[in-house]
Coordinates of C-alpha atoms in Angstrom, one line a residue:
M1 CA -40.2 -35.6 -109.4
K2 CA -39.5 -32.0 -110.6
L3 CA -42.8 -30.9 -109.3
C4 CA -42.0 -32.2 -105.8
I5 CA -38.7 -30.4 -105.8
I6 CA -40.4 -27.2 -106.8
L7 CA -43.0 -27.6 -104.1
L8 CA -40.3 -28.3 -101.5
C9 CA -38.3 -25.2 -102.6
T10 CA -41.5 -23.1 -102.5
L11 CA -42.3 -24.3 -98.9
A12 CA -38.7 -23.5 -97.8
I13 CA -39.1 -20.0 -99.2
C14 CA -42.5 -19.5 -97.6
H15 CA -41.3 -20.5 -94.2
G16 CA -38.1 -18.5 -94.5
Y17 CA -37.6 -15.0 -93.1
K18 CA -37.2 -11.8 -95.1
I19 CA -34.0 -10.1 -94.2
L20 CA -32.6 -6.8 -95.1
G21 CA -28.8 -6.3 -95.0
I22 CA -27.3 -2.8 -95.0
F23 CA -23.5 -2.5 -95.5
P24 CA -22.7 1.0 -96.8
F25 CA -18.9 1.0 -96.1
H26 CA -16.9 0.7 -99.2
G27 CA -14.1 -1.6 -97.9
K28 CA -14.0 -4.9 -99.8
S29 CA -12.3 -6.7 -97.0
H30 CA -15.2 -5.8 -94.8
F31 CA -17.9 -6.9 -97.3
V32 CA -16.5 -10.4 -97.9
M33 CA -17.7 -11.4 -94.5
F34 CA -21.1 -9.7 -95.0
E35 CA -21.6 -11.2 -98.4
E36 CA -20.9 -14.7 -97.1
L37 CA -23.4 -14.1 -94.2
M38 CA -26.1 -13.1 -96.5
K39 CA -25.4 -16.0 -98.9
A40 CA -25.5 -18.4 -96.0
L41 CA -28.9 -17.1 -95.0
A42 CA -30.1 -17.3 -98.6
R43 CA -28.9 -20.9 -98.9
K44 CA -31.1 -21.7 -95.8
G45 CA -34.1 -20.5 -97.8
H46 CA -34.4 -16.9 -96.4
Q47 CA -35.1 -14.0 -98.8
V48 CA -32.3 -11.5 -98.4
D49 CA -32.2 -8.0 -99.8
V50 CA -28.9 -6.2 -99.7
I51 CA -27.8 -2.6 -99.7
S52 CA -24.0 -2.2 -100.4
T53 CA -21.3 -0.8 -102.6
F54 CA -20.6 -4.3 -103.9
P55 CA -23.5 -5.9 -105.8
L56 CA -23.0 -9.5 -106.9
K57 CA -21.5 -10.1 -110.3
R58 CA -23.5 -13.3 -110.7
P59 CA -27.1 -14.1 -109.7
Y60 CA -27.5 -16.0 -106.4
A61 CA -30.8 -17.7 -105.4
N62 CA -32.8 -15.8 -102.8
Y63 CA -30.2 -12.9 -102.8
T64 CA -31.2 -9.6 -104.2
D65 CA -29.1 -6.4 -104.5
I66 CA -31.8 -3.8 -104.1
V67 CA -29.7 -0.6 -103.7
K68 CA -26.1 0.0 -104.9
I69 CA -24.4 2.7 -102.9
Q70 CA -21.9 4.8 -104.8
A71 CA -18.6 4.7 -103.0
P72 CA -17.2 8.2 -102.1
E73 CA -13.8 7.0 -103.0
Q74 CA -12.2 3.8 -104.5
L75 CA -10.4 1.8 -101.8
L76 CA -10.0 -1.4 -103.8
N77 CA -6.3 -1.6 -105.0
N78 CA -6.1 2.1 -104.5
L79 CA -4.4 2.8 -101.1
T80 CA -0.9 4.0 -101.6
F81 CA 2.0 4.0 -99.2
D82 CA 1.4 7.7 -98.5
G83 CA -2.3 7.1 -98.1
V84 CA -1.6 4.6 -95.3
A85 CA -0.2 7.5 -93.3
V86 CA -3.7 9.0 -93.2
F87 CA -5.0 6.1 -91.2
T88 CA -2.2 6.4 -88.6
S89 CA -2.1 10.1 -88.2
A90 CA -5.1 10.6 -86.1
E91 CA -7.2 8.9 -83.4
A92 CA -8.9 5.7 -84.7
G93 CA -12.2 6.9 -83.2
Y94 CA -12.1 10.1 -85.2
I95 CA -11.1 8.5 -88.4
V96 CA -13.8 5.8 -88.3
A97 CA -16.6 8.3 -87.4
S98 CA -15.8 11.4 -89.4
M99 CA -14.1 9.8 -92.5
L100 CA -15.6 6.3 -92.7
G101 CA -19.0 6.8 -91.1
N102 CA -20.7 10.2 -91.1
P103 CA -20.4 10.8 -94.9
L104 CA -22.1 7.5 -95.6
C105 CA -25.2 8.6 -93.6
E106 CA -26.1 11.0 -96.5
H107 CA -27.2 7.9 -98.4
L108 CA -30.3 7.8 -96.1
G109 CA -31.7 10.5 -98.2
S110 CA -31.5 8.6 -101.5
P111 CA -34.8 7.8 -103.2
E112 CA -34.1 4.1 -103.2
I113 CA -33.6 4.0 -99.4
Q114 CA -36.4 6.4 -98.7
R115 CA -38.8 3.9 -100.4
L116 CA -37.8 1.3 -97.9
L117 CA -38.9 3.4 -94.9
N118 CA -42.5 2.3 -95.1
P119 CA -43.4 -0.4 -92.6
G120 CA -46.7 -1.2 -94.5
E121 CA -45.0 -1.9 -97.8
N122 CA -41.7 -3.4 -96.6
R123 CA -42.3 -6.3 -94.3
Y124 CA -38.9 -7.5 -93.1
D125 CA -38.3 -9.8 -90.2
V126 CA -34.8 -8.6 -89.4
V127 CA -32.4 -5.8 -90.4
I128 CA -28.7 -6.5 -90.3
V129 CA -26.3 -3.5 -90.3
E130 CA -22.5 -3.2 -90.1
I131 CA -21.2 -1.9 -86.8
F132 CA -18.3 0.3 -87.8
G133 CA -18.8 4.0 -88.3
A134 CA -22.2 4.6 -89.9
H135 CA -24.6 3.4 -87.2
C136 CA -27.2 5.8 -88.6
F137 CA -28.5 2.9 -90.8
A138 CA -29.9 1.2 -87.7
A139 CA -32.7 3.8 -88.1
V140 CA -34.1 1.8 -90.9
G141 CA -34.7 -1.2 -88.6
H142 CA -36.2 1.1 -86.0
V143 CA -38.7 2.6 -88.4
L144 CA -39.6 -0.8 -89.8
N145 CA -40.1 -1.9 -86.1
V146 CA -38.1 -5.1 -86.5
P147 CA -35.1 -6.5 -84.6
I148 CA -31.7 -4.9 -85.6
I149 CA -28.7 -7.2 -85.7
G150 CA -25.2 -5.7 -85.8
V151 CA -22.3 -7.4 -87.5
S152 CA -18.6 -6.5 -87.1
S153 CA -15.9 -7.5 -89.5
S154 CA -13.3 -7.2 -86.7
A155 CA -13.2 -7.8 -83.0
L156 CA -15.2 -5.1 -81.2
Y157 CA -13.8 -1.6 -81.3
P158 CA -13.8 0.2 -77.9
W159 CA -17.0 2.2 -78.7
A160 CA -19.1 -0.8 -79.6
Y161 CA -19.2 -2.5 -76.2
E162 CA -21.9 -0.4 -74.7
Y163 CA -24.4 -1.1 -77.5
I164 CA -25.2 -4.5 -75.9
A165 CA -23.7 -3.7 -72.5
N166 CA -20.8 -6.1 -73.1
P167 CA -18.5 -6.1 -70.1
E168 CA -15.2 -4.2 -70.5
N169 CA -12.5 -5.8 -68.4
L170 CA -9.6 -3.6 -69.3
A171 CA -7.5 -5.2 -66.6
F172 CA -6.7 -8.2 -68.8
A173 CA -8.5 -7.5 -72.2
P174 CA -6.5 -5.0 -74.3
N175 CA -8.5 -3.1 -76.8
I176 CA -7.8 -3.9 -80.5
L177 CA -6.2 -0.6 -81.2
L178 CA -3.2 -1.4 -79.0
S179 CA -0.4 -4.0 -79.4
Y180 CA -0.8 -5.3 -75.9
M181 CA -1.1 -8.9 -74.8
E182 CA -3.3 -10.3 -72.0
N183 CA -0.7 -10.2 -69.3
M184 CA -0.2 -6.4 -69.0
N185 CA 1.9 -4.7 -66.4
F186 CA 0.5 -1.8 -64.4
F187 CA 1.5 1.0 -66.9
Q188 CA 0.1 -1.0 -69.8
R189 CA -3.2 -1.5 -68.0
L190 CA -3.3 2.2 -67.2
Y191 CA -2.6 3.2 -70.8
N192 CA -5.1 0.5 -72.0
F193 CA -7.8 2.1 -69.8
L194 CA -7.0 5.7 -70.8
H195 CA -6.7 4.8 -74.5
H196 CA -9.9 2.9 -74.6
K197 CA -11.9 5.6 -72.8
Y198 CA -10.4 8.4 -74.9
N199 CA -11.2 6.7 -78.2
V200 CA -14.8 6.0 -77.0
H201 CA -15.1 9.7 -76.2
V202 CA -13.6 10.8 -79.5
F203 CA -15.9 8.4 -81.5
R204 CA -19.0 9.5 -79.6
Q205 CA -18.2 13.2 -80.2
A206 CA -17.3 12.8 -83.9
S207 CA -20.4 10.6 -84.7
S208 CA -22.9 12.7 -82.7
I209 CA -23.8 14.5 -86.0
Q210 CA -25.5 11.3 -87.1
T211 CA -28.5 12.2 -84.8
E212 CA -29.2 15.3 -87.0
M213 CA -28.8 13.2 -90.1
I214 CA -31.3 10.5 -89.2
R215 CA -33.8 13.1 -88.0
K216 CA -33.3 15.0 -91.3
Y217 CA -33.6 12.0 -93.7
V218 CA -35.7 9.5 -91.7
S219 CA -37.9 11.1 -89.1
P220 CA -37.6 14.0 -86.7
D221 CA -39.1 11.9 -84.0
L222 CA -36.3 9.4 -83.9
P223 CA -34.2 8.9 -80.7
D224 CA -30.6 10.2 -80.8
I225 CA -27.9 8.0 -82.3
R226 CA -26.7 6.8 -78.9
E227 CA -30.1 5.4 -78.0
L228 CA -30.5 4.0 -81.5
E229 CA -27.2 2.0 -81.1
K230 CA -28.7 0.4 -78.0
K231 CA -31.6 -1.0 -80.0
L232 CA -29.3 -3.8 -81.3
A233 CA -30.6 -7.2 -80.5
M234 CA -27.1 -8.8 -80.8
I235 CA -23.8 -8.4 -82.6
L236 CA -22.1 -11.1 -84.8
V237 CA -18.4 -10.4 -84.3
N238 CA -15.5 -11.6 -86.4
S239 CA -13.4 -13.0 -83.5
H240 CA -12.7 -16.3 -81.8
S241 CA -11.3 -17.2 -78.4
S242 CA -8.5 -19.3 -79.9
W243 CA -7.1 -16.1 -81.5
N244 CA -8.5 -13.1 -79.6
G245 CA -8.2 -14.7 -76.2
I246 CA -10.6 -15.2 -73.3
R247 CA -12.9 -12.2 -72.9
P248 CA -16.1 -11.6 -70.8
S249 CA -19.2 -11.4 -73.0
T250 CA -23.0 -11.3 -72.8
P251 CA -25.1 -13.8 -74.8
A252 CA -25.8 -11.1 -77.3
L253 CA -22.1 -11.1 -78.5
I254 CA -21.8 -14.1 -80.9
E255 CA -18.3 -15.0 -82.1
V256 CA -18.2 -16.1 -85.8
G257 CA -14.6 -15.6 -86.5
G258 CA -13.6 -16.9 -90.0
L259 CA -17.2 -16.7 -91.3
H260 CA -15.9 -15.4 -94.7
V261 CA -13.5 -18.3 -95.3
Q262 CA -15.5 -20.1 -98.0
E263 CA -14.5 -21.6 -101.4
E264 CA -18.0 -21.5 -103.0
G265 CA -17.8 -19.6 -106.2
V266 CA -14.0 -19.0 -106.0
E267 CA -12.4 -20.0 -109.2
L268 CA -8.7 -20.8 -109.6
P269 CA -7.3 -19.8 -113.0
P270 CA -5.8 -22.8 -114.8
S271 CA -2.5 -21.0 -115.3
L272 CA -2.2 -20.2 -111.6
E273 CA -3.1 -23.7 -110.6
K274 CA -0.4 -25.0 -113.0
W275 CA 2.2 -22.5 -111.5
M276 CA 1.4 -23.7 -108.0
N277 CA 1.5 -27.4 -108.9
E278 CA 4.8 -26.9 -110.6
S279 CA 6.3 -25.2 -107.5
K280 CA 7.9 -28.4 -106.3
D281 CA 10.2 -26.6 -103.8
G282 CA 7.2 -24.7 -102.5
F283 CA 6.1 -21.1 -102.8
I284 CA 5.5 -18.1 -100.6
Y285 CA 2.4 -16.0 -101.0
F286 CA 2.9 -12.2 -100.6
S287 CA -0.1 -9.8 -100.4
F288 CA -1.0 -6.7 -98.5
G289 CA -4.7 -7.2 -99.0
S290 CA -7.4 -5.7 -101.2
M291 CA -6.6 -2.0 -100.6
V292 CA -2.8 -1.5 -100.3
K293 CA -0.7 -1.2 -103.5
I294 CA 2.7 -2.7 -102.8
E295 CA 4.0 -1.1 -106.0
S296 CA 3.5 2.3 -104.4
F297 CA 6.0 1.6 -101.6
P298 CA 9.3 3.6 -101.6
A299 CA 12.2 2.1 -103.6
K300 CA 14.2 1.3 -100.4
Y301 CA 11.5 -1.2 -99.3
L302 CA 11.0 -2.7 -102.7
K303 CA 14.7 -3.2 -103.0
I304 CA 14.7 -5.1 -99.8
F305 CA 11.8 -7.3 -101.0
Y306 CA 13.5 -7.9 -104.3
S307 CA 16.9 -8.9 -102.8
S308 CA 15.6 -11.1 -100.1
L309 CA 12.9 -12.9 -102.2
G310 CA 15.5 -13.6 -104.9
K311 CA 17.8 -15.4 -102.4
I312 CA 15.2 -18.0 -101.5
A313 CA 15.1 -19.5 -105.0
P314 CA 14.2 -22.3 -106.0
V315 CA 11.3 -21.5 -103.6
R316 CA 8.9 -19.4 -105.6
V317 CA 6.9 -16.3 -104.6
L318 CA 3.4 -15.4 -105.7
M319 CA 2.9 -11.7 -105.3
K320 CA -0.4 -9.7 -105.5
I321 CA 0.4 -6.5 -107.4
A322 CA -2.5 -4.4 -108.8
K323 CA -0.4 -2.8 -111.5
S324 CA 2.8 -4.7 -112.1
E325 CA 3.9 -2.1 -114.7
E326 CA 4.4 0.4 -111.8
L327 CA 7.0 -1.9 -110.2
P328 CA 10.6 -0.8 -110.6
P329 CA 12.8 -3.1 -112.8
G330 CA 14.7 -6.0 -111.3
L331 CA 12.0 -8.3 -110.1
P332 CA 13.6 -11.6 -109.2
K333 CA 12.9 -14.5 -111.7
N334 CA 11.3 -16.6 -108.9
V335 CA 8.6 -14.0 -108.3
H336 CA 5.3 -14.3 -110.2
T337 CA 2.8 -11.3 -110.0
L338 CA -0.9 -11.2 -110.5
S339 CA -3.4 -8.3 -110.1
W340 CA -6.1 -10.6 -108.6
I341 CA -5.5 -13.8 -106.6
P342 CA -8.2 -16.2 -105.2
Q343 CA -6.6 -16.2 -101.8
V344 CA -8.4 -19.0 -100.1
K345 CA -7.4 -21.4 -102.9
V346 CA -3.8 -20.3 -102.7
L347 CA -3.6 -20.6 -98.9
K348 CA -5.1 -24.1 -99.2
H349 CA -2.6 -25.4 -101.7
P350 CA -0.3 -28.1 -100.4
N351 CA 2.8 -26.4 -101.8
I352 CA 2.5 -23.2 -99.9
K353 CA 5.2 -22.5 -97.4
A354 CA 4.3 -19.2 -95.8
F355 CA 2.2 -16.0 -96.2
I356 CA 3.8 -12.5 -96.2
T357 CA 1.0 -10.2 -95.0
H358 CA 0.2 -6.8 -93.6
G359 CA -1.8 -8.5 -90.8
G360 CA -5.3 -7.7 -92.0
L361 CA -7.8 -9.8 -90.0
M362 CA -9.4 -11.5 -93.0
G363 CA -6.2 -12.7 -94.5
T364 CA -4.9 -13.7 -91.0
Q365 CA -7.9 -15.8 -90.3
E366 CA -7.6 -17.5 -93.7
A367 CA -4.0 -18.4 -92.9
I368 CA -5.1 -19.7 -89.5
H369 CA -7.9 -21.7 -91.1
Y370 CA -5.5 -23.5 -93.4
G371 CA -2.5 -23.7 -91.0
V372 CA -0.1 -21.4 -92.9
P373 CA 2.7 -19.6 -91.0
M374 CA 3.2 -15.9 -91.7
I375 CA 5.6 -13.1 -91.9
G376 CA 3.8 -10.0 -90.8
I377 CA 4.5 -6.3 -91.7
P378 CA 1.7 -4.2 -90.1
L379 CA 0.6 -0.9 -91.7
F380 CA -2.4 0.4 -89.7
A381 CA -5.4 -0.3 -87.5
D382 CA -5.6 -3.8 -85.8
Q383 CA -2.8 -5.2 -88.0
F384 CA -0.3 -4.5 -85.3
I385 CA -2.1 -6.5 -82.6
N386 CA -2.9 -9.3 -85.1
I387 CA 0.8 -9.7 -85.9
D388 CA 1.8 -9.4 -82.2
V389 CA -0.7 -12.1 -81.2
G390 CA 0.6 -14.3 -84.0
T391 CA 4.2 -13.8 -82.8
V392 CA 3.3 -14.8 -79.3
K393 CA 1.6 -17.9 -80.6
N394 CA 4.6 -18.8 -82.9
I395 CA 2.7 -18.7 -86.1
T396 CA 4.0 -15.3 -87.2
I397 CA 7.4 -13.6 -87.5
G398 CA 6.7 -9.9 -87.0
L399 CA 8.7 -7.2 -88.9
N400 CA 8.4 -3.4 -88.7
L401 CA 8.7 -1.1 -91.7
D402 CA 10.5 1.5 -89.6
T403 CA 13.3 -0.9 -88.8
L404 CA 13.1 -3.2 -91.8
T405 CA 16.5 -4.2 -93.3
E406 CA 17.6 -6.8 -95.8
E407 CA 19.2 -8.8 -93.0
R408 CA 16.0 -8.9 -91.0
M409 CA 13.9 -9.9 -94.0
D410 CA 16.5 -12.6 -94.8
E411 CA 16.3 -13.9 -91.2
A412 CA 12.5 -14.0 -91.3
L413 CA 12.3 -15.9 -94.6
N414 CA 14.9 -18.4 -93.5
A415 CA 13.1 -19.0 -90.2
V416 CA 9.6 -19.4 -91.6
L417 CA 10.9 -21.7 -94.4
N418 CA 13.3 -23.9 -92.3
D419 CA 12.1 -23.9 -88.7
P420 CA 9.2 -26.4 -88.3
K421 CA 8.0 -24.8 -85.1
Y422 CA 6.1 -22.1 -87.1
R423 CA 4.2 -24.6 -89.3
N424 CA 3.5 -26.9 -86.4
A425 CA 2.1 -24.1 -84.3
A426 CA 0.0 -22.9 -87.2
K427 CA -1.5 -26.4 -87.6
K428 CA -2.3 -26.7 -83.9
L429 CA -4.0 -23.2 -83.9
S430 CA -6.0 -24.2 -87.0
E431 CA -7.3 -27.2 -85.2
R432 CA -8.5 -25.0 -82.2
F433 CA -9.9 -22.4 -84.5
L434 CA -12.0 -24.9 -86.4
D435 CA -13.1 -27.0 -83.4
R436 CA -16.6 -25.7 -82.7
P437 CA -20.1 -27.2 -82.2
L438 CA -21.2 -25.4 -85.4
N439 CA -19.0 -23.8 -88.0
A440 CA -18.9 -20.0 -88.2
S441 CA -21.5 -19.8 -91.0
E442 CA -23.9 -22.2 -89.3
T443 CA -23.5 -20.3 -86.0
A444 CA -24.3 -17.0 -87.6
V445 CA -27.4 -18.3 -89.4
Y446 CA -28.7 -20.0 -86.2
W447 CA -28.5 -16.9 -84.1
V448 CA -30.1 -14.7 -86.9
E449 CA -33.0 -17.1 -87.0
Y450 CA -33.1 -17.1 -83.2
I451 CA -33.6 -13.3 -83.1
A452 CA -36.1 -13.4 -86.0
K453 CA -38.1 -16.1 -84.1
H454 CA -37.9 -14.8 -80.5
G455 CA -37.6 -11.0 -81.0
A456 CA -35.2 -8.2 -80.3
D457 CA -35.2 -8.7 -76.5
A458 CA -34.3 -12.4 -76.6
L459 CA -30.6 -11.8 -75.7
R460 CA -30.8 -8.3 -74.5
S461 CA -28.9 -7.6 -71.3
P462 CA -30.7 -5.7 -68.5
A463 CA -27.4 -3.7 -68.2
V464 CA -28.3 -1.8 -71.4
D465 CA -30.9 0.1 -69.4
L466 CA -28.4 1.1 -66.6
A467 CA -26.2 4.2 -66.5
W468 CA -22.5 3.4 -66.6
W469 CA -22.1 4.3 -62.9
Q470 CA -24.9 1.9 -62.1
R471 CA -23.3 -0.9 -64.1
E472 CA -20.0 -0.3 -62.3
L473 CA -21.9 -0.3 -58.9
L474 CA -20.5 3.1 -58.1
D475 CA -23.8 4.1 -56.5
V476 CA -23.6 1.0 -54.3
Y477 CA -20.0 1.7 -53.4
A478 CA -20.8 5.3 -52.6
F479 CA -23.7 4.2 -50.4
L480 CA -21.6 1.7 -48.6
L481 CA -18.9 4.3 -48.1
V482 CA -21.3 6.8 -46.8
A483 CA -22.9 4.2 -44.5
L484 CA -19.4 3.2 -43.3
L485 CA -18.5 6.9 -42.6
I486 CA -21.8 7.4 -40.8
S487 CA -21.3 4.3 -38.7
L488 CA -17.8 5.4 -37.8
Y489 CA -19.0 8.8 -36.9
A490 CA -21.8 7.3 -34.8
L491 CA -19.4 5.0 -33.1
T492 CA -17.0 7.9 -32.4
V493 CA -19.9 9.9 -30.9
V494 CA -20.9 6.9 -28.7
V495 CA -17.3 6.2 -27.6
R496 CA -16.8 9.9 -26.8
F497 CA -20.1 10.0 -24.8
V498 CA -19.2 6.9 -22.9
F499 CA -15.7 8.2 -22.3
Q500 CA -17.1 11.5 -21.0
L501 CA -19.6 9.7 -18.9
V502 CA -17.0 7.5 -17.3
N503 CA -14.8 10.5 -16.7
A504 CA -17.7 12.4 -15.1
N505 CA -18.4 9.4 -12.8
D506 CA -14.8 9.1 -11.8
S507 CA -14.6 12.8 -11.1
A508 CA -17.7 12.7 -9.0
A509 CA -16.5 9.8 -7.0
H510 CA -13.1 11.5 -6.4
K511 CA -14.8 14.6 -5.1
K512 CA -17.0 12.6 -2.8
K513 CA -14.0 10.7 -1.5
V514 CA -12.0 13.9 -0.9
S515 CA -14.9 15.5 1.0

């Protein structure tokens, strides 16, 4: 019997694909999605090699960390309140390219990655790379001559649409950097268009240096970074129509929103499980994600949190605080802090009443998955639009740090705890979010296998090869306009000729009559 099992496992491995995943960005919230994607492929019997800043702490079958990238800075539990301002002080396109993308491309010169750039020795079937700021790593797939699959931990940023020629209908689809809803008025549509195009331009300008970097570290014969981006066979994107709305898309854009929401390997400490079970009046979970340190917030905000949270007792509060010793004194007795919290287990617990969040997409999707209403306090990036969307859908009560007062915090807590419309709306949205032919993990695995089997051009849109003015049919409109003008001119000439001819005949007849 054991021999049969070994043989079956061996056959599964032999018929599996060999996949290389490259995820150089050092944001833990991004990597949780990529890790689950690679684990899902490994569970299916594929051999996955991973380059990242987050190697697994425990061995996982068919999953190998081949290169650990040294993070330029620690983002895990290290982003202070003042540090948040950096992410909101400049254009998103510039920040993502120059601060979170370009520096990572230097790792292409590392000896470990250089050894991978040999098509004869490294026979991969697919290369998967993160689509965020460091698109230079697509050069690895290009050199190995295998399909390149992009994966985005958020809905697409404005500059990523052109890589697979995904339609941009800015008339009703706001870009994720703005807090606009689908039904925009004229001025919102105008600003949506200008903001989108401006950030695309800024990103392209700031990231153009990656062309020099790939030619320096990989090969001088490589195409520029813009052409390399268009080599993508498809993009797996962390979005879903139930949350992100209806948007035009090509077959090469595959929605896998919520892919990271998995409980495998997530352990719940017995002491925390006991605390949640004993919270008979329910509890609220309070976290600003894996990066932001709540304890670094100015005293005026912490005072508001302390006062409002203390008033809801006997309802308890579970708070994620990296360094609780840095909190000022006066923490209410109903608040329990921990430096690390298995979030999916907490959000799944039957005693949870609500989630206080900064609106990060991963945490938001986890709350949607388990039908938990939220109080949202956005800090940067797509958190504003996430909270605004949740507010429109009645699953979130949005607050703003600039206008936050104790009274507003009290009102939000009372509403989310006592008004059933928020929990009912969250449960309904959860049903829509999870109602799919295949779950997010199965969908991602299916399409990765599809590209590995059928090749890089299987889902490629012909529009990728067209210039932007051709895709928008501007040449056709120009031709029709010129044709119309020529026709009008010709018609004018004919009418004028006929008119002159008629006048000439009338004049001749008149002269003849007079004579």
